[in-house]
Amino acid sequence: MPLSMRSIFCVLGSAQAALGFKYHAADFSSYAGTPAACSNTQISCHNTTAVPDICCFNYPGGQLLQTQFWDTSPSIGPVDSWTIHGLWPDNCDGTWEEYCDPSREYTDVRSSIQAAGETSLLTYMDRYWKDYQGNDESLWKHEWDKHGTCINTLRTECYSGYSSKEEMVDFFRITVDLFKTLDSYKTLAIAGITPSSTKTYTAAAIQSALTTAHGFPVTIGCKDGEFNEIWYHYNVKGSLQTGEFIPTPPDGTKSTCPTSGVKYLPKSGTITPAATTNCSLAPVETYYS
C-alpha cells in the first residue's frame, strides 16, 4: 500500500511494517523544477536487463539505506527518539560509491533549505538530524556530499525547469519523510527493549523487534557493545523523488553487535513530548559515514 511521503505517517504500534512509501509529482508543484515523470518503472536491484532511463531507475546505487543514530556520549537529540544519520545509496552487491559529483558539493545547506521555503523541514532537521559535535549543518553537508551526490535520479538533468540546488533539498526532505515512518524507539519499546543502565539485550531480540516492524531484517550497529545504529534497507520502484520505497533485506552481513550482552544505554535528560503534530514525531548521530 503506497502512501504519500509528503503527509506525515503516524506509526501506530509496530504497524510501519513492510509498506511502500511513495511521493507523487504534485508534491513538487511549489518548486521551479519538476522531477522526471516516470512510467512503467522497475524496482532497483531487480532488473535483468539494462534500464536506459537514468532518471527513473536508481543505478548503480539501487539499495537505499535509511540510517539512524542513538548517541549517549554526549547525548544527542530527544531522549525518546533515535536520530537521523542519512540516506545512503548502496550498490546492489553491497559495495558503494561516494563523493560522486564535486561540482554539487554545495556549501550553504541551511540557507538553501530556507530559500526553498522549507521552514518546517528545517525545524525538524534541527531537532532530529543532529551532529554529535554540535555543528548540524556540517553533518548535513557531509551526508549530501558523500551520499546524496551518488543518487543518480537526483542529477540536475532529471528535472524539467531545474532550480539551483533543489535536488539537494529533495534529498533532505525525502530522507526526513522516510525517517518519520521509522520510529525505532517505539518499535523497540513495544518489544520490551528500552534504554537501561543495568539491563542488556541479545542481538536476536533487537533484530526480531525491528524485523517485525520493517518486514525484513535490518542492520544493527554497536560500538564497544553499545547499541548505537540502525540501518533500514530499501529498493526503490522508480526515481527517488517520485518512486516507491520497498523494504528489502540487507545487501550483505553488516551488523556489528555481539550475540549477547548488548547495552542500550539511556540518553541524559527527561522525556518531553515532541510538538507540532498529533503523531509521534518519530525518530541520531555519532561518527560520520
PDB file of C-alpha atoms in Angstrom:
ATOM      1  CA  MET A   1       0.000   0.000   0.000  1.00  0.00           C
ATOM      2  CA  PRO A   2       1.971   3.009  -1.172  1.00  0.00           C
ATOM      3  CA  LEU A   3       1.498   6.107   0.971  1.00  0.00           C
ATOM      4  CA  SER A   4       2.321   9.720   0.233  1.00  0.00           C
ATOM      5  CA  MET A   5       5.559  10.626   1.972  1.00  0.00           C
ATOM      6  CA  ARG A   6       4.508  14.275   1.816  1.00  0.00           C
ATOM      7  CA  SER A   7       1.991  13.667   4.612  1.00  0.00           C
ATOM      8  CA  ILE A   8       3.321  12.585   7.988  1.00  0.00           C
ATOM      9  CA  PHE A   9       2.692   8.893   8.534  1.00  0.00           C
ATOM     10  CA  CYS A  10       1.570   8.140  12.102  1.00  0.00           C
ATOM     11  CA  VAL A  11       3.152   4.938  13.313  1.00  0.00           C
ATOM     12  CA  LEU A  12       0.693   3.012  15.447  1.00  0.00           C
ATOM     13  CA  GLY A  13       2.355   0.257  17.425  1.00  0.00           C
ATOM     14  CA  SER A  14       4.635  -1.584  15.026  1.00  0.00           C
ATOM     15  CA  ALA A  15       2.321  -1.137  12.051  1.00  0.00           C
ATOM     16  CA  GLN A  16       5.006   0.571   9.991  1.00  0.00           C
ATOM     17  CA  ALA A  17       5.972  -2.881   8.711  1.00  0.00           C
ATOM     18  CA  ALA A  18       6.568  -3.823   5.120  1.00  0.00           C
ATOM     19  CA  LEU A  19       4.852  -0.864   3.481  1.00  0.00           C
ATOM     20  CA  GLY A  20       5.968   1.016   0.423  1.00  0.00           C
ATOM     21  CA  PHE A  21       6.274   4.783   0.671  1.00  0.00           C
ATOM     22  CA  LYS A  22       5.726   6.925  -2.373  1.00  0.00           C
ATOM     23  CA  TYR A  23       5.897  10.530  -3.493  1.00  0.00           C
ATOM     24  CA  HIS A  24       3.567  11.976  -6.085  1.00  0.00           C
ATOM     25  CA  ALA A  25       4.660  14.509  -8.697  1.00  0.00           C
ATOM     26  CA  ALA A  26       2.091  17.015  -7.410  1.00  0.00           C
ATOM     27  CA  ASP A  27       4.087  17.199  -4.203  1.00  0.00           C
ATOM     28  CA  PHE A  28       6.714  19.240  -6.052  1.00  0.00           C
ATOM     29  CA  SER A  29       4.324  21.825  -7.504  1.00  0.00           C
ATOM     30  CA  SER A  30       5.822  24.620  -5.376  1.00  0.00           C
ATOM     31  CA  TYR A  31       9.248  24.224  -6.982  1.00  0.00           C
ATOM     32  CA  ALA A  32      10.565  25.770 -10.166  1.00  0.00           C
ATOM     33  CA  GLY A  33      11.696  22.386 -11.421  1.00  0.00           C
ATOM     34  CA  THR A  34       9.765  19.136 -11.663  1.00  0.00           C
ATOM     35  CA  PRO A  35      11.271  15.648 -11.350  1.00  0.00           C
ATOM     36  CA  ALA A  36      11.087  13.423 -14.391  1.00  0.00           C
ATOM     37  CA  ALA A  37       7.711  11.790 -14.999  1.00  0.00           C
ATOM     38  CA  CYS A  38       8.247   8.044 -14.778  1.00  0.00           C
ATOM     39  CA  SER A  39       6.021   5.277 -16.123  1.00  0.00           C
ATOM     40  CA  ASN A  40       6.469   1.514 -16.376  1.00  0.00           C
ATOM     41  CA  THR A  41       9.087   1.777 -13.674  1.00  0.00           C
ATOM     42  CA  GLN A  42      11.223  -1.095 -12.440  1.00  0.00           C
ATOM     43  CA  ILE A  43      12.390  -1.953  -8.940  1.00  0.00           C
ATOM     44  CA  SER A  44      16.046  -1.209  -8.337  1.00  0.00           C
ATOM     45  CA  CYS A  45      18.327  -4.250  -7.998  1.00  0.00           C
ATOM     46  CA  HIS A  46      15.642  -6.429  -9.628  1.00  0.00           C
ATOM     47  CA  ASN A  47      16.186  -5.694 -13.323  1.00  0.00           C
ATOM     48  CA  THR A  48      17.505  -8.401 -15.626  1.00  0.00           C
ATOM     49  CA  THR A  49      18.403  -6.073 -18.494  1.00  0.00           C
ATOM     50  CA  ALA A  50      19.824  -2.566 -18.656  1.00  0.00           C
ATOM     51  CA  VAL A  51      17.362   0.250 -17.928  1.00  0.00           C
ATOM     52  CA  PRO A  52      18.110   3.180 -20.249  1.00  0.00           C
ATOM     53  CA  ASP A  53      16.314   5.966 -18.354  1.00  0.00           C
ATOM     54  CA  ILE A  54      18.746   7.073 -15.631  1.00  0.00           C
ATOM     55  CA  CYS A  55      16.161   9.484 -14.233  1.00  0.00           C
ATOM     56  CA  CYS A  56      13.586   6.793 -13.451  1.00  0.00           C
ATOM     57  CA  PHE A  57      15.756   3.952 -12.165  1.00  0.00           C
ATOM     58  CA  ASN A  58      18.238   4.056  -9.297  1.00  0.00           C
ATOM     59  CA  TYR A  59      21.535   2.604 -10.501  1.00  0.00           C
ATOM     60  CA  PRO A  60      24.178   1.701  -9.517  1.00  0.00           C
ATOM     61  CA  GLY A  61      23.048   2.714  -6.014  1.00  0.00           C
ATOM     62  CA  GLY A  62      19.914   0.597  -6.065  1.00  0.00           C
ATOM     63  CA  GLN A  63      19.668  -0.254  -2.362  1.00  0.00           C
ATOM     64  CA  LEU A  64      18.797   2.800  -0.266  1.00  0.00           C
ATOM     65  CA  LEU A  65      19.622   2.715   3.454  1.00  0.00           C
ATOM     66  CA  GLN A  66      17.832   4.992   5.919  1.00  0.00           C
ATOM     67  CA  THR A  67      20.344   5.104   8.752  1.00  0.00           C
ATOM     68  CA  GLN A  68      19.776   6.198  12.345  1.00  0.00           C
ATOM     69  CA  PHE A  69      21.890   7.019  15.388  1.00  0.00           C
ATOM     70  CA  TRP A  70      21.481   6.532  19.137  1.00  0.00           C
ATOM     71  CA  ASP A  71      24.032   8.818  20.800  1.00  0.00           C
ATOM     72  CA  THR A  72      24.585   8.831  24.551  1.00  0.00           C
ATOM     73  CA  SER A  73      28.082  10.278  24.999  1.00  0.00           C
ATOM     74  CA  PRO A  74      27.290  13.047  24.501  1.00  0.00           C
ATOM     75  CA  SER A  75      23.521  12.627  24.468  1.00  0.00           C
ATOM     76  CA  ILE A  76      22.194  13.924  21.163  1.00  0.00           C
ATOM     77  CA  GLY A  77      18.579  14.531  20.212  1.00  0.00           C
ATOM     78  CA  PRO A  78      15.388  13.712  22.130  1.00  0.00           C
ATOM     79  CA  VAL A  79      15.831  11.099  24.843  1.00  0.00           C
ATOM     80  CA  ASP A  80      12.916   9.077  23.470  1.00  0.00           C
ATOM     81  CA  SER A  81      13.925   9.097  19.817  1.00  0.00           C
ATOM     82  CA  TRP A  82      16.672   7.883  17.558  1.00  0.00           C
ATOM     83  CA  THR A  83      18.075  10.491  15.214  1.00  0.00           C
ATOM     84  CA  ILE A  84      18.865  10.701  11.508  1.00  0.00           C
ATOM     85  CA  HIS A  85      22.226   9.671  10.147  1.00  0.00           C
ATOM     86  CA  GLY A  86      21.433   9.758   6.447  1.00  0.00           C
ATOM     87  CA  LEU A  87      20.146   8.103   3.281  1.00  0.00           C
ATOM     88  CA  TRP A  88      22.780   6.031   1.514  1.00  0.00           C
ATOM     89  CA  PRO A  89      22.723   4.508  -1.990  1.00  0.00           C
ATOM     90  CA  ASP A  90      24.496   1.163  -1.780  1.00  0.00           C
ATOM     91  CA  ASN A  91      25.181  -0.796  -4.932  1.00  0.00           C
ATOM     92  CA  CYS A  92      23.181  -3.987  -5.259  1.00  0.00           C
ATOM     93  CA  ASP A  93      26.230  -6.109  -4.406  1.00  0.00           C
ATOM     94  CA  GLY A  94      26.825  -4.330  -1.093  1.00  0.00           C
ATOM     95  CA  THR A  95      29.592  -2.029  -2.298  1.00  0.00           C
ATOM     96  CA  TRP A  96      29.037   1.705  -2.622  1.00  0.00           C
ATOM     97  CA  GLU A  97      30.243   4.859  -4.285  1.00  0.00           C
ATOM     98  CA  GLU A  98      30.863   8.164  -2.543  1.00  0.00           C
ATOM     99  CA  TYR A  99      31.528  11.833  -3.314  1.00  0.00           C
ATOM    100  CA  CYS A 100      30.253  11.343  -6.852  1.00  0.00           C
ATOM    101  CA  ASP A 101      29.968  14.956  -8.021  1.00  0.00           C
ATOM    102  CA  PRO A 102      32.329  17.569  -6.532  1.00  0.00           C
ATOM    103  CA  SER A 103      30.597  20.281  -8.576  1.00  0.00           C
ATOM    104  CA  ARG A 104      27.469  19.777  -6.460  1.00  0.00           C
ATOM    105  CA  GLU A 105      29.111  19.749  -3.040  1.00  0.00           C
ATOM    106  CA  TYR A 106      27.161  22.818  -2.006  1.00  0.00           C
ATOM    107  CA  THR A 107      28.297  24.915   0.950  1.00  0.00           C
ATOM    108  CA  ASP A 108      25.035  26.552   2.028  1.00  0.00           C
ATOM    109  CA  VAL A 109      22.717  23.756   3.089  1.00  0.00           C
ATOM    110  CA  ARG A 110      20.697  25.646   5.684  1.00  0.00           C
ATOM    111  CA  SER A 111      20.171  28.762   3.582  1.00  0.00           C
ATOM    112  CA  SER A 112      19.219  26.632   0.553  1.00  0.00           C
ATOM    113  CA  ILE A 113      16.504  24.875   2.544  1.00  0.00           C
ATOM    114  CA  GLN A 114      15.287  28.237   3.819  1.00  0.00           C
ATOM    115  CA  ALA A 115      15.274  29.690   0.305  1.00  0.00           C
ATOM    116  CA  ALA A 116      13.096  26.779  -0.825  1.00  0.00           C
ATOM    117  CA  GLY A 117      10.518  27.770   1.800  1.00  0.00           C
ATOM    118  CA  GLU A 118      11.007  24.521   3.709  1.00  0.00           C
ATOM    119  CA  THR A 119      10.902  26.023   7.199  1.00  0.00           C
ATOM    120  CA  SER A 120       9.114  23.048   8.753  1.00  0.00           C
ATOM    121  CA  LEU A 121      11.688  20.702   7.237  1.00  0.00           C
ATOM    122  CA  LEU A 122      14.494  22.772   8.713  1.00  0.00           C
ATOM    123  CA  THR A 123      12.826  22.845  12.131  1.00  0.00           C
ATOM    124  CA  TYR A 124      12.545  19.059  12.065  1.00  0.00           C
ATOM    125  CA  MET A 125      16.160  18.626  10.985  1.00  0.00           C
ATOM    126  CA  ASP A 126      17.311  20.899  13.803  1.00  0.00           C
ATOM    127  CA  ARG A 127      15.619  18.514  16.250  1.00  0.00           C
ATOM    128  CA  TYR A 128      16.224  15.108  14.699  1.00  0.00           C
ATOM    129  CA  TRP A 129      19.261  15.375  12.385  1.00  0.00           C
ATOM    130  CA  LYS A 130      21.958  16.199  14.904  1.00  0.00           C
ATOM    131  CA  ASP A 131      25.736  16.355  14.843  1.00  0.00           C
ATOM    132  CA  TYR A 132      27.458  14.999  17.940  1.00  0.00           C
ATOM    133  CA  GLN A 133      29.958  17.870  17.789  1.00  0.00           C
ATOM    134  CA  GLY A 134      27.202  20.482  17.730  1.00  0.00           C
ATOM    135  CA  ASN A 135      27.516  21.563  14.091  1.00  0.00           C
ATOM    136  CA  ASP A 136      24.405  20.118  12.490  1.00  0.00           C
ATOM    137  CA  GLU A 137      24.952  21.741   9.108  1.00  0.00           C
ATOM    138  CA  SER A 138      28.368  20.096   8.797  1.00  0.00           C
ATOM    139  CA  LEU A 139      26.709  16.690   9.146  1.00  0.00           C
ATOM    140  CA  TRP A 140      24.015  17.603   6.633  1.00  0.00           C
ATOM    141  CA  LYS A 141      26.627  18.768   4.129  1.00  0.00           C
ATOM    142  CA  HIS A 142      28.692  15.638   4.695  1.00  0.00           C
ATOM    143  CA  GLU A 143      25.717  13.374   4.051  1.00  0.00           C
ATOM    144  CA  TRP A 144      24.766  15.225   0.874  1.00  0.00           C
ATOM    145  CA  ASP A 145      28.325  15.415  -0.469  1.00  0.00           C
ATOM    146  CA  LYS A 146      29.196  11.802   0.263  1.00  0.00           C
ATOM    147  CA  HIS A 147      25.887  10.050  -0.405  1.00  0.00           C
ATOM    148  CA  GLY A 148      23.327  12.390  -1.951  1.00  0.00           C
ATOM    149  CA  THR A 149      25.514  13.224  -4.946  1.00  0.00           C
ATOM    150  CA  CYS A 150      25.680   9.485  -5.732  1.00  0.00           C
ATOM    151  CA  ILE A 151      21.908   9.071  -6.179  1.00  0.00           C
ATOM    152  CA  ASN A 152      21.649   9.160  -9.953  1.00  0.00           C
ATOM    153  CA  THR A 153      17.954  10.100 -10.111  1.00  0.00           C
ATOM    154  CA  LEU A 154      18.822  13.340  -8.290  1.00  0.00           C
ATOM    155  CA  ARG A 155      21.028  14.539 -11.131  1.00  0.00           C
ATOM    156  CA  THR A 156      20.131  18.020 -12.323  1.00  0.00           C
ATOM    157  CA  GLU A 157      19.203  16.750 -15.793  1.00  0.00           C
ATOM    158  CA  CYS A 158      16.424  14.713 -14.168  1.00  0.00           C
ATOM    159  CA  TYR A 159      14.419  17.913 -13.558  1.00  0.00           C
ATOM    160  CA  SER A 160      12.488  19.974 -16.065  1.00  0.00           C
ATOM    161  CA  GLY A 161      12.904  23.672 -15.326  1.00  0.00           C
ATOM    162  CA  TYR A 162      15.620  22.873 -12.801  1.00  0.00           C
ATOM    163  CA  SER A 163      16.120  25.372  -9.975  1.00  0.00           C
ATOM    164  CA  SER A 164      19.544  25.605  -8.359  1.00  0.00           C
ATOM    165  CA  LYS A 165      20.115  23.114  -5.523  1.00  0.00           C
ATOM    166  CA  GLU A 166      16.556  21.804  -5.486  1.00  0.00           C
ATOM    167  CA  GLU A 167      17.831  18.241  -5.802  1.00  0.00           C
ATOM    168  CA  MET A 168      19.706  18.697  -2.523  1.00  0.00           C
ATOM    169  CA  VAL A 169      16.560  19.976  -0.806  1.00  0.00           C
ATOM    170  CA  ASP A 170      14.684  16.961  -2.200  1.00  0.00           C
ATOM    171  CA  PHE A 171      17.340  14.679  -0.702  1.00  0.00           C
ATOM    172  CA  PHE A 172      16.853  16.113   2.785  1.00  0.00           C
ATOM    173  CA  ARG A 173      13.075  16.192   2.548  1.00  0.00           C
ATOM    174  CA  ILE A 174      12.790  12.597   1.346  1.00  0.00           C
ATOM    175  CA  THR A 175      15.240  11.388   3.997  1.00  0.00           C
ATOM    176  CA  VAL A 176      13.239  13.116   6.731  1.00  0.00           C
ATOM    177  CA  ASP A 177       9.887  11.854   5.456  1.00  0.00           C
ATOM    178  CA  LEU A 178      11.173   8.286   5.312  1.00  0.00           C
ATOM    179  CA  PHE A 179      12.634   8.626   8.803  1.00  0.00           C
ATOM    180  CA  LYS A 180       9.259   9.749  10.128  1.00  0.00           C
ATOM    181  CA  THR A 181       7.841   6.328   9.247  1.00  0.00           C
ATOM    182  CA  LEU A 182      10.539   4.517  11.231  1.00  0.00           C
ATOM    183  CA  ASP A 183      10.036   5.156  14.947  1.00  0.00           C
ATOM    184  CA  SER A 184      12.768   2.846  16.171  1.00  0.00           C
ATOM    185  CA  TYR A 185      12.422   3.873  19.809  1.00  0.00           C
ATOM    186  CA  LYS A 186       8.725   2.970  19.874  1.00  0.00           C
ATOM    187  CA  THR A 187       9.233  -0.243  17.917  1.00  0.00           C
ATOM    188  CA  LEU A 188      11.855  -1.452  20.385  1.00  0.00           C
ATOM    189  CA  ALA A 189       9.849  -0.332  23.417  1.00  0.00           C
ATOM    190  CA  ILE A 190       6.817  -2.311  22.254  1.00  0.00           C
ATOM    191  CA  ALA A 191       9.060  -5.400  22.343  1.00  0.00           C
ATOM    192  CA  GLY A 192      10.227  -4.550  25.867  1.00  0.00           C
ATOM    193  CA  ILE A 193      13.581  -3.205  24.715  1.00  0.00           C
ATOM    194  CA  THR A 194      14.139   0.142  26.401  1.00  0.00           C
ATOM    195  CA  PRO A 195      17.273   2.078  27.342  1.00  0.00           C
ATOM    196  CA  SER A 196      18.798   0.915  30.614  1.00  0.00           C
ATOM    197  CA  SER A 197      21.985   1.473  32.578  1.00  0.00           C
ATOM    198  CA  THR A 198      21.827  -2.049  34.012  1.00  0.00           C
ATOM    199  CA  LYS A 199      19.940  -4.314  31.625  1.00  0.00           C
ATOM    200  CA  THR A 200      21.409  -5.853  28.481  1.00  0.00           C
ATOM    201  CA  TYR A 201      19.790  -7.498  25.476  1.00  0.00           C
ATOM    202  CA  THR A 202      20.560 -10.094  22.843  1.00  0.00           C
ATOM    203  CA  ALA A 203      21.152  -9.072  19.260  1.00  0.00           C
ATOM    204  CA  ALA A 204      18.481 -11.585  18.250  1.00  0.00           C
ATOM    205  CA  ALA A 205      15.831  -9.864  20.375  1.00  0.00           C
ATOM    206  CA  ILE A 206      16.688  -6.455  18.927  1.00  0.00           C
ATOM    207  CA  GLN A 207      16.728  -7.819  15.405  1.00  0.00           C
ATOM    208  CA  SER A 208      13.422  -9.618  15.908  1.00  0.00           C
ATOM    209  CA  ALA A 209      11.648  -6.454  17.049  1.00  0.00           C
ATOM    210  CA  LEU A 210      12.947  -4.382  14.157  1.00  0.00           C
ATOM    211  CA  THR A 211      12.374  -7.124  11.590  1.00  0.00           C
ATOM    212  CA  THR A 212       8.757  -7.476  12.692  1.00  0.00           C
ATOM    213  CA  ALA A 213       8.223  -3.771  12.114  1.00  0.00           C
ATOM    214  CA  HIS A 214      10.192  -3.389   8.883  1.00  0.00           C
ATOM    215  CA  GLY A 215       9.200  -6.665   7.270  1.00  0.00           C
ATOM    216  CA  PHE A 216      12.816  -7.705   6.643  1.00  0.00           C
ATOM    217  CA  PRO A 217      15.993  -7.872   8.720  1.00  0.00           C
ATOM    218  CA  VAL A 218      17.826  -4.611   9.309  1.00  0.00           C
ATOM    219  CA  THR A 219      21.456  -3.856  10.088  1.00  0.00           C
ATOM    220  CA  ILE A 220      22.189  -3.125  13.743  1.00  0.00           C
ATOM    221  CA  GLY A 221      25.421  -1.483  14.814  1.00  0.00           C
ATOM    222  CA  CYS A 222      27.284  -1.472  18.120  1.00  0.00           C
ATOM    223  CA  LYS A 223      30.412   0.279  19.383  1.00  0.00           C
ATOM    224  CA  ASP A 224      32.135  -1.390  22.325  1.00  0.00           C
ATOM    225  CA  GLY A 225      28.989  -3.456  22.890  1.00  0.00           C
ATOM    226  CA  GLU A 226      26.704  -0.400  22.949  1.00  0.00           C
ATOM    227  CA  PHE A 227      23.784  -0.417  20.512  1.00  0.00           C
ATOM    228  CA  ASN A 228      24.022   2.857  18.587  1.00  0.00           C
ATOM    229  CA  GLU A 229      22.969   2.454  14.977  1.00  0.00           C
ATOM    230  CA  ILE A 230      20.181   1.007  12.810  1.00  0.00           C
ATOM    231  CA  TRP A 231      20.122   0.766   9.021  1.00  0.00           C
ATOM    232  CA  TYR A 232      16.802   0.126   7.249  1.00  0.00           C
ATOM    233  CA  HIS A 233      17.217  -1.213   3.712  1.00  0.00           C
ATOM    234  CA  TYR A 234      15.003  -0.422   0.708  1.00  0.00           C
ATOM    235  CA  ASN A 235      14.814  -0.860  -3.019  1.00  0.00           C
ATOM    236  CA  VAL A 236      13.032   1.849  -4.987  1.00  0.00           C
ATOM    237  CA  LYS A 237      10.491   1.436  -7.773  1.00  0.00           C
ATOM    238  CA  GLY A 238      11.117   4.448  -9.975  1.00  0.00           C
ATOM    239  CA  SER A 239      13.058   7.575  -9.067  1.00  0.00           C
ATOM    240  CA  LEU A 240      13.988   8.709  -5.587  1.00  0.00           C
ATOM    241  CA  GLN A 241      11.711  11.741  -5.910  1.00  0.00           C
ATOM    242  CA  THR A 242       8.512  10.071  -7.154  1.00  0.00           C
ATOM    243  CA  GLY A 243       9.144   6.384  -6.624  1.00  0.00           C
ATOM    244  CA  GLU A 244       8.048   3.801  -4.081  1.00  0.00           C
ATOM    245  CA  PHE A 245      10.385   2.673  -1.296  1.00  0.00           C
ATOM    246  CA  ILE A 246      10.114  -1.096  -0.866  1.00  0.00           C
ATOM    247  CA  PRO A 247      11.621  -2.763   2.238  1.00  0.00           C
ATOM    248  CA  THR A 248      14.259  -5.361   1.414  1.00  0.00           C
ATOM    249  CA  PRO A 249      16.883  -7.470   3.236  1.00  0.00           C
ATOM    250  CA  PRO A 250      20.396  -6.058   3.779  1.00  0.00           C
ATOM    251  CA  ASP A 251      22.860  -6.264   0.905  1.00  0.00           C
ATOM    252  CA  GLY A 252      25.257  -8.441   2.870  1.00  0.00           C
ATOM    253  CA  THR A 253      26.093  -9.153   6.511  1.00  0.00           C
ATOM    254  CA  LYS A 254      26.873  -5.816   8.132  1.00  0.00           C
ATOM    255  CA  SER A 255      25.596  -5.951  11.716  1.00  0.00           C
ATOM    256  CA  THR A 256      28.309  -5.391  14.327  1.00  0.00           C
ATOM    257  CA  CYS A 257      26.636  -6.189  17.658  1.00  0.00           C
ATOM    258  CA  PRO A 258      27.692  -9.072  19.914  1.00  0.00           C
ATOM    259  CA  THR A 259      25.333 -12.016  20.254  1.00  0.00           C
ATOM    260  CA  SER A 260      24.500 -11.160  23.869  1.00  0.00           C
ATOM    261  CA  GLY A 261      25.224  -8.517  26.458  1.00  0.00           C
ATOM    262  CA  VAL A 262      24.219  -5.674  24.144  1.00  0.00           C
ATOM    263  CA  LYS A 263      23.956  -2.390  26.037  1.00  0.00           C
ATOM    264  CA  TYR A 264      21.190   0.056  25.063  1.00  0.00           C
ATOM    265  CA  LEU A 265      22.129   2.953  27.286  1.00  0.00           C
ATOM    266  CA  PRO A 266      19.776   5.832  28.131  1.00  0.00           C
ATOM    267  CA  LYS A 267      20.386   9.369  26.987  1.00  0.00           C
ATOM    268  CA  SER A 268      20.645  12.002  29.688  1.00  0.00           C
ATOM    269  CA  GLY A 269      17.675  14.296  30.237  1.00  0.00           C
ATOM    270  CA  THR A 270      13.956  13.746  30.590  1.00  0.00           C
ATOM    271  CA  ILE A 271      11.351  12.617  28.102  1.00  0.00           C
ATOM    272  CA  THR A 272       9.336  15.534  26.781  1.00  0.00           C
ATOM    273  CA  PRO A 273       6.564  15.156  24.188  1.00  0.00           C
ATOM    274  CA  ALA A 274       7.519  16.463  20.766  1.00  0.00           C
ATOM    275  CA  ALA A 275       5.387  19.316  19.494  1.00  0.00           C
ATOM    276  CA  THR A 276       3.771  20.245  16.165  1.00  0.00           C
ATOM    277  CA  THR A 277       1.738  17.139  15.275  1.00  0.00           C
ATOM    278  CA  ASN A 278      -0.680  14.674  16.798  1.00  0.00           C
ATOM    279  CA  CYS A 279       1.611  11.860  15.740  1.00  0.00           C
ATOM    280  CA  SER A 280       4.710  10.613  17.440  1.00  0.00           C
ATOM    281  CA  LEU A 281       7.456  12.618  15.735  1.00  0.00           C
ATOM    282  CA  ALA A 282       9.344   9.542  15.004  1.00  0.00           C
ATOM    283  CA  PRO A 283      12.529   9.365  15.419  1.00  0.00           C
ATOM    284  CA  VAL A 284      20.738  10.451  15.677  1.00  0.00           C
ATOM    285  CA  GLU A 285      24.326  10.536  15.283  1.00  0.00           C
ATOM    286  CA  THR A 286      27.822   9.783  16.096  1.00  0.00           C
ATOM    287  CA  TYR A 287      30.704   9.150  13.789  1.00  0.00           C
ATOM    288  CA  TYR A 288      30.235  10.234  10.209  1.00  0.00           C
ATOM    289  CA  SER A 289      29.937   7.703   7.430  1.00  0.00           C
TER     290      SER A 289
END
